[in-house]
mmCIF file of C-alpha atoms in Angstrom:
data_model
loop_
_atom_site.group_PDB
_atom_site.id
_atom_site.type_symbol
_atom_site.label_atom_id
_atom_site.label_comp_id
_atom_site.label_asym_id
_atom_site.label_seq_id
_atom_site.Cartn_x
_atom_site.Cartn_y
_atom_site.Cartn_z
ATOM 1 C CA MET A 1 93.209 116.709 164.410
ATOM 2 C CA PRO A 2 94.319 113.044 164.115
ATOM 3 C CA ALA A 3 92.288 110.524 166.036
ATOM 4 C CA ALA A 4 93.768 109.403 169.348
ATOM 5 C CA HIS A 5 93.957 105.916 170.789
ATOM 6 C CA ASN A 6 94.986 105.370 174.430
ATOM 7 C CA GLY A 7 96.049 108.981 174.640
ATOM 8 C CA LYS A 8 98.452 108.692 171.700
ATOM 9 C CA ALA A 9 98.028 110.069 168.246
ATOM 10 C CA ALA A 10 97.394 107.329 165.722
ATOM 11 C CA LYS A 11 99.851 107.158 162.878
ATOM 12 C CA SER A 12 98.477 107.609 159.430
ATOM 13 C CA SER A 13 98.273 104.294 157.575
ATOM 14 C CA VAL A 14 97.992 105.943 154.182
ATOM 15 C CA GLU A 15 101.061 105.230 152.100
ATOM 16 C CA PRO A 16 101.892 106.668 148.698
ATOM 17 C CA THR A 17 100.605 104.362 146.014
ATOM 18 C CA ALA A 18 103.156 103.023 143.572
ATOM 19 C CA GLU A 19 102.768 104.109 139.980
ATOM 20 C CA LYS A 20 100.958 101.506 137.929
ATOM 21 C CA LYS A 21 102.817 100.269 134.901
ATOM 22 C CA GLY A 22 101.282 98.791 131.818
ATOM 23 C CA HIS A 23 101.638 95.160 130.908
ATOM 24 C CA ILE A 24 104.859 94.482 129.021
ATOM 25 C CA CYS A 25 104.712 91.579 126.604
ATOM 26 C CA PRO A 26 107.757 89.305 126.647
ATOM 27 C CA PRO A 27 110.034 89.847 123.632
ATOM 28 C CA SER A 28 109.438 87.587 120.658
ATOM 29 C CA ASN A 29 112.029 85.018 119.732
ATOM 30 C CA ALA A 30 110.877 84.908 116.095
ATOM 31 C CA THR A 31 113.698 84.862 113.556
ATOM 32 C CA HIS A 32 111.499 85.771 110.582
ATOM 33 C CA PRO A 33 108.717 88.355 110.205
ATOM 34 C CA ARG A 34 106.225 85.636 109.249
ATOM 35 C CA ASP A 35 106.096 84.551 112.906
ATOM 36 C CA ARG A 36 105.348 88.005 114.342
ATOM 37 C CA TRP A 37 101.802 89.189 114.971
ATOM 38 C CA GLU A 38 102.788 92.715 113.982
ATOM 39 C CA THR A 39 103.326 91.530 110.420
ATOM 40 C CA LEU A 40 99.749 90.330 110.237
ATOM 41 C CA PHE A 41 98.561 93.506 111.952
ATOM 42 C CA VAL A 42 100.248 95.810 109.451
ATOM 43 C CA TYR A 43 99.349 93.740 106.410
ATOM 44 C CA ALA A 44 95.719 93.427 107.480
ATOM 45 C CA PHE A 45 95.525 97.208 107.848
ATOM 46 C CA MET A 46 96.962 97.614 104.333
ATOM 47 C CA CYS A 47 94.350 95.235 102.917
ATOM 48 C CA LYS A 48 91.374 96.740 104.751
ATOM 49 C CA PHE A 49 92.075 100.476 104.875
ATOM 50 C CA THR A 50 94.206 101.131 101.791
ATOM 51 C CA GLN A 51 94.386 100.141 98.133
ATOM 52 C CA LEU A 52 98.055 99.264 98.311
ATOM 53 C CA ARG A 53 97.532 95.589 97.547
ATOM 54 C CA SER A 54 95.651 96.315 94.319
ATOM 55 C CA LYS A 55 97.799 99.189 93.160
ATOM 56 C CA VAL A 56 101.371 98.308 94.114
ATOM 57 C CA GLU A 57 102.967 95.925 91.650
ATOM 58 C CA GLY A 58 104.305 92.782 93.316
ATOM 59 C CA LEU A 59 102.341 93.183 96.557
ATOM 60 C CA ASP A 60 100.021 90.207 96.278
ATOM 61 C CA SER A 61 100.465 88.353 99.564
ATOM 62 C CA PRO A 62 101.971 88.575 103.061
ATOM 63 C CA MET A 63 105.047 86.832 101.676
ATOM 64 C CA ASP A 64 105.709 89.754 99.323
ATOM 65 C CA PHE A 65 105.414 92.161 102.247
ATOM 66 C CA GLU A 66 107.850 90.071 104.292
ATOM 67 C CA GLU A 67 110.341 90.031 101.413
ATOM 68 C CA ALA A 68 110.236 93.824 101.365
ATOM 69 C CA LEU A 69 110.800 93.905 105.139
ATOM 70 C CA LEU A 70 113.874 91.687 104.850
ATOM 71 C CA SER A 71 115.449 93.783 102.088
ATOM 72 C CA HIS A 72 118.454 95.892 103.088
ATOM 73 C CA GLU A 73 117.889 98.226 100.159
ATOM 74 C CA PRO A 74 115.060 100.699 99.493
ATOM 75 C CA HIS A 75 112.431 98.253 98.295
ATOM 76 C CA PRO A 76 109.667 99.586 95.972
ATOM 77 C CA ILE A 77 106.917 97.876 97.973
ATOM 78 C CA MET A 78 108.121 99.319 101.251
ATOM 79 C CA THR A 79 108.535 102.762 99.697
ATOM 80 C CA HIS A 80 104.882 102.704 98.547
ATOM 81 C CA VAL A 81 103.730 101.498 101.977
ATOM 82 C CA LEU A 82 105.565 104.276 103.801
ATOM 83 C CA THR A 83 104.298 106.880 101.370
ATOM 84 C CA ARG A 84 100.689 105.825 101.880
ATOM 85 C CA PHE A 85 101.070 105.796 105.645
ATOM 86 C CA VAL A 86 102.667 109.232 105.689
ATOM 87 C CA LEU A 87 99.964 110.722 103.454
ATOM 88 C CA ASN A 88 97.280 109.298 105.754
ATOM 89 C CA LEU A 89 98.872 111.078 108.711
ATOM 90 C CA ARG A 90 100.009 114.177 106.883
ATOM 91 C CA PRO A 91 97.824 114.635 103.768
ATOM 92 C CA GLY A 92 99.812 117.624 102.541
ATOM 93 C CA ALA A 93 103.215 116.018 102.813
ATOM 94 C CA ARG A 94 105.554 116.781 99.918
ATOM 95 C CA ASN A 95 108.873 115.100 100.726
ATOM 96 C CA ILE A 96 107.676 111.618 99.830
ATOM 97 C CA SER A 97 110.059 110.712 97.017
ATOM 98 C CA PRO A 98 111.950 107.407 97.476
ATOM 99 C CA ASP A 99 115.135 109.261 98.500
ATOM 100 C CA GLN A 100 113.306 111.408 101.066
ATOM 101 C CA ILE A 101 110.617 109.140 102.475
ATOM 102 C CA SER A 102 112.839 107.832 105.296
ATOM 103 C CA SER A 103 113.541 111.274 106.682
ATOM 104 C CA THR A 104 109.851 112.183 106.286
ATOM 105 C CA VAL A 105 108.816 109.137 108.323
ATOM 106 C CA SER A 106 111.261 110.211 111.025
ATOM 107 C CA ALA A 107 109.783 113.703 111.047
ATOM 108 C CA VAL A 108 106.215 112.413 111.289
ATOM 109 C CA LEU A 109 107.083 110.166 114.232
ATOM 110 C CA ALA A 110 108.957 112.990 115.968
ATOM 111 C CA GLU A 111 105.853 115.152 115.654
ATOM 112 C CA TYR A 112 103.662 112.630 117.457
ATOM 113 C CA PHE A 113 106.363 111.784 119.991
ATOM 114 C CA LYS A 114 106.095 115.309 121.384
ATOM 115 C CA LYS A 115 102.664 114.439 122.739
ATOM 116 C CA PRO A 116 102.255 112.616 126.080
ATOM 117 C CA GLU A 117 100.595 109.666 124.305
ATOM 118 C CA ARG A 118 102.601 106.473 124.921
ATOM 119 C CA THR A 119 103.794 104.651 121.859
ATOM 120 C CA VAL A 120 105.735 101.486 121.072
ATOM 121 C CA PHE A 121 108.888 103.472 121.746
ATOM 122 C CA TRP A 122 107.938 104.721 125.214
ATOM 123 C CA ASP A 123 110.803 104.634 127.742
ATOM 124 C CA GLU A 124 109.711 104.155 131.335
ATOM 125 C CA GLU A 125 112.886 105.588 132.834
ATOM 126 C CA GLN A 126 112.947 108.716 130.710
ATOM 127 C CA LYS A 127 109.149 109.062 130.760
ATOM 128 C CA ARG A 128 109.034 109.901 127.101
ATOM 129 C CA ASN A 129 108.863 108.428 123.643
ATOM 130 C CA VAL A 130 112.327 107.751 122.286
ATOM 131 C CA ASP A 131 112.963 108.416 118.618
ATOM 132 C CA PRO A 132 113.933 105.061 117.012
ATOM 133 C CA PHE A 133 116.089 106.946 114.488
ATOM 134 C CA GLU A 134 118.309 108.606 117.129
ATOM 135 C CA GLN A 135 121.085 106.059 116.799
ATOM 136 C CA VAL A 136 120.508 105.221 113.118
ATOM 137 C CA ASP A 137 122.748 106.659 110.394
ATOM 138 C CA GLY A 138 121.258 105.175 107.234
ATOM 139 C CA GLY A 139 117.568 105.801 107.844
ATOM 140 C CA PHE A 140 114.629 103.399 107.758
ATOM 141 C CA PHE A 141 115.948 101.083 105.023
ATOM 142 C CA SER A 142 119.256 100.459 106.798
ATOM 143 C CA VAL A 143 117.781 99.007 110.010
ATOM 144 C CA ASP A 144 116.905 95.361 110.564
ATOM 145 C CA TRP A 145 113.455 93.964 109.881
ATOM 146 C CA ASP A 146 112.506 93.903 113.577
ATOM 147 C CA LEU A 147 112.843 97.679 113.960
ATOM 148 C CA LYS A 148 111.167 98.270 110.594
ATOM 149 C CA LEU A 149 108.216 96.203 111.767
ATOM 150 C CA LYS A 150 107.933 98.146 115.040
ATOM 151 C CA ILE A 151 107.968 101.445 113.166
ATOM 152 C CA LEU A 152 105.301 100.211 110.757
ATOM 153 C CA ARG A 153 103.167 98.981 113.636
ATOM 154 C CA GLN A 154 103.415 102.416 115.278
ATOM 155 C CA LEU A 155 102.477 104.135 112.046
ATOM 156 C CA VAL A 156 99.403 101.906 111.753
ATOM 157 C CA GLU A 157 98.357 102.626 115.342
ATOM 158 C CA LEU A 158 98.753 106.374 114.723
ATOM 159 C CA GLN A 159 96.593 106.122 111.609
ATOM 160 C CA LEU A 160 93.844 104.276 113.453
ATOM 161 C CA THR A 161 93.671 106.981 116.102
ATOM 162 C CA HIS A 162 94.691 110.171 114.266
ATOM 163 C CA SER A 163 94.250 109.859 110.490
ATOM 164 C CA PRO A 164 91.097 111.769 109.396
ATOM 165 C CA ALA A 165 90.564 109.478 106.418
ATOM 166 C CA VAL A 166 90.868 106.251 108.456
ATOM 167 C CA LYS A 167 88.751 107.559 111.326
ATOM 168 C CA THR A 168 86.032 108.574 108.839
ATOM 169 C CA LEU A 169 85.946 105.039 107.450
ATOM 170 C CA ILE A 170 85.679 103.567 110.972
ATOM 171 C CA ASP A 171 82.943 106.016 112.027
ATOM 172 C CA ARG A 172 80.965 105.308 108.855
ATOM 173 C CA ALA A 173 81.260 101.541 109.289
ATOM 174 C CA TRP A 174 80.238 101.531 112.936
ATOM 175 C CA GLY A 175 77.534 104.123 112.476
ATOM 176 C CA VAL A 176 79.163 106.754 114.682
ATOM 177 C CA VAL A 177 77.367 110.085 114.336
ATOM 178 C CA HIS A 178 79.040 113.281 115.590
ATOM 179 C CA ASN A 179 77.124 116.304 116.822
ATOM 180 C CA LYS A 180 73.832 114.473 117.145
ATOM 181 C CA HIS A 181 72.202 117.463 118.831
ATOM 182 C CA LYS A 182 72.667 119.681 115.777
ATOM 183 C CA LYS A 183 70.029 119.799 113.104
ATOM 184 C CA LYS A 184 71.096 118.430 109.763
ATOM 185 C CA GLU A 185 69.784 119.217 106.329
ATOM 186 C CA THR A 186 70.290 115.630 105.169
ATOM 187 C CA PRO A 187 69.557 112.493 107.180
ATOM 188 C CA ASP A 188 72.339 110.169 108.291
ATOM 189 C CA PRO A 189 73.280 107.583 105.656
ATOM 190 C CA PRO A 190 71.927 104.064 106.123
ATOM 191 C CA PRO A 191 74.205 101.285 107.430
ATOM 192 C CA LEU A 192 76.561 99.836 104.864
ATOM 193 C CA ASP A 193 75.814 96.454 103.348
ATOM 194 C CA PRO A 194 77.978 93.709 104.913
ATOM 195 C CA SER A 195 79.455 92.972 101.462
ATOM 196 C CA ASP A 196 80.777 96.540 101.218
ATOM 197 C CA PRO A 197 84.589 96.542 101.611
ATOM 198 C CA PHE A 198 84.299 99.351 104.149
ATOM 199 C CA SER A 199 81.433 97.908 106.201
ATOM 200 C CA MET A 200 81.851 96.964 109.830
ATOM 201 C CA GLU A 201 81.884 93.287 108.878
ATOM 202 C CA SER A 202 84.625 93.826 106.286
ATOM 203 C CA LEU A 203 86.844 96.074 108.432
ATOM 204 C CA SER A 204 86.599 93.805 111.459
ATOM 205 C CA PHE A 205 89.280 91.178 111.795
ATOM 206 C CA ASN A 206 88.367 87.917 113.512
ATOM 207 C CA PRO A 207 89.934 84.458 113.449
ATOM 208 C CA LEU A 208 88.761 82.025 110.799
ATOM 209 C CA GLY A 209 88.112 79.503 113.522
ATOM 210 C CA GLN A 210 89.344 77.647 116.576
ATOM 211 C CA ASP A 211 90.508 74.027 116.907
ATOM 212 C CA ASN A 212 89.848 71.551 119.687
ATOM 213 C CA THR A 213 92.932 72.815 121.601
ATOM 214 C CA ARG A 214 91.529 76.386 121.530
ATOM 215 C CA LYS A 215 94.152 77.645 119.102
ATOM 216 C CA ARG A 216 92.980 80.365 116.743
ATOM 217 C CA TYR A 217 93.638 80.377 112.985
ATOM 218 C CA TRP A 218 93.839 83.638 111.029
ATOM 219 C CA VAL A 219 93.713 84.507 107.310
ATOM 220 C CA VAL A 220 93.664 87.975 105.771
ATOM 221 C CA ASP A 221 93.438 87.355 102.019
ATOM 222 C CA ASP A 222 93.020 84.540 99.508
ATOM 223 C CA SER A 223 96.656 83.434 99.640
ATOM 224 C CA PRO A 224 97.565 80.072 101.276
ATOM 225 C CA ARG A 225 99.021 81.927 104.281
ATOM 226 C CA VAL A 226 97.513 80.883 107.597
ATOM 227 C CA TYR A 227 98.559 82.082 111.050
ATOM 228 C CA MET A 228 97.984 80.283 114.314
ATOM 229 C CA SER A 229 97.852 81.808 117.793
ATOM 230 C CA THR A 230 96.922 80.923 121.293
ATOM 231 C CA ASN A 231 94.595 83.195 123.278
ATOM 232 C CA PRO A 232 95.454 86.704 121.922
ATOM 233 C CA TRP A 233 94.126 88.344 125.108
ATOM 234 C CA LYS A 234 97.054 86.935 127.117
ATOM 235 C CA ILE A 235 100.417 88.656 127.055
ATOM 236 C CA THR A 236 102.131 85.264 126.734
ATOM 237 C CA ALA A 237 100.176 84.373 123.603
ATOM 238 C CA ALA A 238 102.114 82.384 120.988
ATOM 239 C CA PHE A 239 101.960 83.268 117.321
ATOM 240 C CA GLN A 240 103.351 81.572 114.233
ATOM 241 C CA THR A 241 102.763 80.866 110.559
ATOM 242 C CA VAL A 242 101.464 77.366 109.791
ATOM 243 C CA SER A 243 100.979 77.624 106.031
ATOM 244 C CA SER A 244 102.470 79.688 103.181
ATOM 245 C CA THR A 245 102.069 77.447 100.105
ATOM 246 C CA ARG A 246 99.213 75.403 98.685
ATOM 247 C CA GLU A 247 100.960 72.184 99.678
ATOM 248 C CA GLU A 248 101.325 73.367 103.249
ATOM 249 C CA TYR A 249 97.722 74.489 103.252
ATOM 250 C CA VAL A 250 96.426 71.086 102.108
ATOM 251 C CA ALA A 251 98.635 69.392 104.741
ATOM 252 C CA LEU A 252 97.131 71.678 107.399
ATOM 253 C CA VAL A 253 93.597 70.745 106.311
ATOM 254 C CA GLU A 254 94.458 67.040 106.502
ATOM 255 C CA LYS A 255 95.963 67.535 109.960
ATOM 256 C CA MET A 256 92.820 69.277 111.140
ATOM 257 C CA LYS A 257 90.703 66.459 109.739
ATOM 258 C CA ALA A 258 92.820 63.838 111.450
ATOM 259 C CA SER A 259 92.363 65.520 114.847
ATOM 260 C CA ALA A 260 88.662 66.183 114.341
ATOM 261 C CA PRO A 261 86.188 64.475 116.710
ATOM 262 C CA SER A 262 84.659 61.236 115.550
ATOM 263 C CA GLU A 263 81.086 61.001 114.303
ATOM 264 C CA ALA A 264 78.591 61.815 117.007
ATOM 265 C CA LYS A 265 76.427 59.017 118.228
ATOM 266 C CA GLU A 266 72.662 59.281 118.137
ATOM 267 C CA HIS A 267 71.335 61.853 120.624
ATOM 268 C CA GLU A 268 74.922 62.710 121.599
ATOM 269 C CA LYS A 269 75.530 66.402 122.131
ATOM 270 C CA ARG A 270 78.852 67.799 120.981
ATOM 271 C CA SER A 271 80.827 70.259 123.072
ATOM 272 C CA LYS A 272 81.416 73.839 121.893
ATOM 273 C CA VAL A 273 85.096 73.020 121.288
ATOM 274 C CA GLU A 274 84.222 70.099 119.020
ATOM 275 C CA ILE A 275 81.675 72.160 117.125
ATOM 276 C CA ALA A 276 84.268 74.910 116.615
ATOM 277 C CA HIS A 277 86.852 72.419 115.325
ATOM 278 C CA ILE A 278 84.443 70.939 112.795
ATOM 279 C CA ALA A 279 83.498 74.432 111.620
ATOM 280 C CA LEU A 280 87.198 75.312 111.229
ATOM 281 C CA VAL A 281 87.845 72.273 109.019
ATOM 282 C CA LYS A 282 84.857 73.197 106.861
ATOM 283 C CA ALA A 283 86.056 76.821 106.578
ATOM 284 C CA LEU A 284 89.575 75.776 105.627
ATOM 285 C CA GLU A 285 88.283 73.376 102.962
ATOM 286 C CA GLY A 286 85.941 76.012 101.607
ATOM 287 C CA ARG A 287 88.832 78.363 100.859
ATOM 288 C CA LEU A 288 90.675 76.002 98.473
ATOM 289 C CA GLU A 289 88.840 77.184 95.382
ATOM 290 C CA ALA A 290 89.543 80.859 96.157
ATOM 291 C CA ILE A 291 93.182 80.027 96.883
ATOM 292 C CA ASP A 292 93.605 78.266 93.533
ATOM 293 C CA ALA A 293 92.050 81.232 91.712
ATOM 294 C CA GLU A 294 94.310 83.666 93.556
ATOM 295 C CA LEU A 295 97.441 81.666 92.855
ATOM 296 C CA ALA A 296 96.537 81.516 89.157
ATOM 297 C CA ARG A 297 95.941 85.277 89.099
ATOM 298 C CA VAL A 298 99.254 86.024 90.759
ATOM 299 C CA GLN A 299 101.105 83.647 88.461
ATOM 300 C CA LYS A 300 99.613 85.382 85.431
ATOM 301 C CA LEU A 301 100.633 88.796 86.761
ATOM 302 C CA ARG A 302 104.168 87.594 87.510
ATOM 303 C CA LYS A 303 104.545 86.277 83.941
ATOM 304 C CA LYS A 304 103.492 89.665 82.572
ATOM 305 C CA ILE A 305 105.997 91.395 84.834
ATOM 306 C CA GLU A 306 108.765 89.018 83.724
ATOM 307 C CA GLN A 307 107.929 89.491 80.044
ATOM 308 C CA ARG A 308 107.955 93.229 80.432
ATOM 309 C CA ALA A 309 111.306 93.124 82.201
ATOM 310 C CA ILE A 310 112.741 91.012 79.357
ATOM 311 C CA LEU A 311 111.452 93.441 76.735
ATOM 312 C CA LEU A 312 112.881 96.425 78.643
ATOM 313 C CA ALA A 313 116.233 94.662 78.943
ATOM 314 C CA GLN A 314 116.268 93.878 75.233
ATOM 315 C CA ALA A 315 115.372 97.487 74.368
ATOM 316 C CA GLU A 316 118.195 98.733 76.572
ATOM 317 C CA ILE A 317 120.659 96.412 74.888
ATOM 318 C CA ARG A 318 119.579 97.650 71.460
ATOM 319 C CA GLN A 319 120.045 101.250 72.536
ATOM 320 C CA THR A 320 123.468 100.757 74.093
ATOM 321 C CA ARG A 321 124.894 98.386 71.478
ATOM 322 C CA THR A 322 127.753 99.975 69.561
ATOM 323 C CA ARG A 323 127.891 99.159 65.869
ATOM 324 C CA ARG A 324 130.717 99.944 63.439
ATOM 325 C CA GLN A 325 129.421 102.339 60.894
ATOM 326 C CA THR A 326 130.074 101.374 57.276
ATOM 327 C CA ARG A 327 130.066 103.625 54.264
ATOM 328 C CA ARG A 328 129.382 102.503 50.772
ATOM 329 C CA PRO A 329 132.421 103.117 48.531
ATOM 330 C CA ASP A 330 132.039 105.729 45.860
ATOM 331 C CA TYR A 331 132.337 103.945 42.496
ATOM 332 C CA VAL A 332 133.231 105.735 39.288
ATOM 333 C CA TYR A 333 131.478 104.436 36.206
ATOM 334 C CA PHE A 334 132.679 105.069 32.658
ATOM 335 C CA ASP A 335 130.446 105.022 29.670
ATOM 336 C CA GLY A 336 133.018 103.886 27.088
ATOM 337 C CA GLY A 337 135.185 106.963 27.366
ATOM 338 C CA GLU A 338 138.906 106.926 27.981
ATOM 339 C CA SER A 339 140.017 106.642 31.545
ATOM 340 C CA ASP A 340 142.690 108.738 33.195
ATOM 341 C CA VAL A 341 144.945 105.719 33.212
ATOM 342 C CA SER A 342 144.691 105.182 29.490
ATOM 343 C CA LEU A 343 145.385 108.834 28.880
ATOM 344 C CA LEU A 344 148.537 108.652 30.962
ATOM 345 C CA LEU A 345 149.770 105.574 29.112
ATOM 346 C CA SER A 346 149.095 107.011 25.675
#
């Protein structure tokens, strides 16, 4: 019975709580994939959890990945990336040829969209995941780079949470042991060495450093590509590329040096921000040797690819060239005898 006050029943003050909605990040105004954090996210996953970068010809840097994203045709790099992602999620997949991979990606996404798990393509009004291919006629390769990037991001997130191979790597790196209560014939393996490519230290992705304005700088390989972001934990975080070539990289280092704090006076204690900025400059300078070696390696590979392409083109020309066949005339030789002509004249 409801409590009474002054002889009147008190009205219930309990009101239905409004459904909580997740934070929605403001849309990016980037006009190129280099200035989207999803590009770094997908490429970093490829470098850390797959062998795509070492096995796919032409995939040597984030710039190569971006070129494939911008292509309006079925790009070989993108085809290899999609194939690897599909096989991670569906190890027994068969329809992974270049002409079928787009429909296979659509089928894989549709399979996961049936679950209540919210994805990048969750629609609040419909309360379901909306298939990004519903209004697309030409498949994955016909859409713009923005939608391609969203699809790739979703495939990466699905692999991190559902792919048996990827989850095994993560569990091994972080020392996660399942079924601890069960007796095992063999002891658990020791922690991986930090230098191991699949160790916790190698699979983790942290900024290279932070400058005196608290901006973070990110690198994922030995290319000159450097990304800059503000606080990534805020939904309004900014993200952009600040270096893609060696010249831009050197200019960035000089800029960081110019804004570095002056020499500390005796017994003067530096702030954490100043210490971080100095460490960032040192880290950026320390990468120059590795960048030069990587650029030389890539240049050598590109020359080999160009030479092979030239040889293939020349071979094709030789095969398709039409030549007029010539036949040697049949000569008649006489050994001193009378010819038919002389017989006729006689």
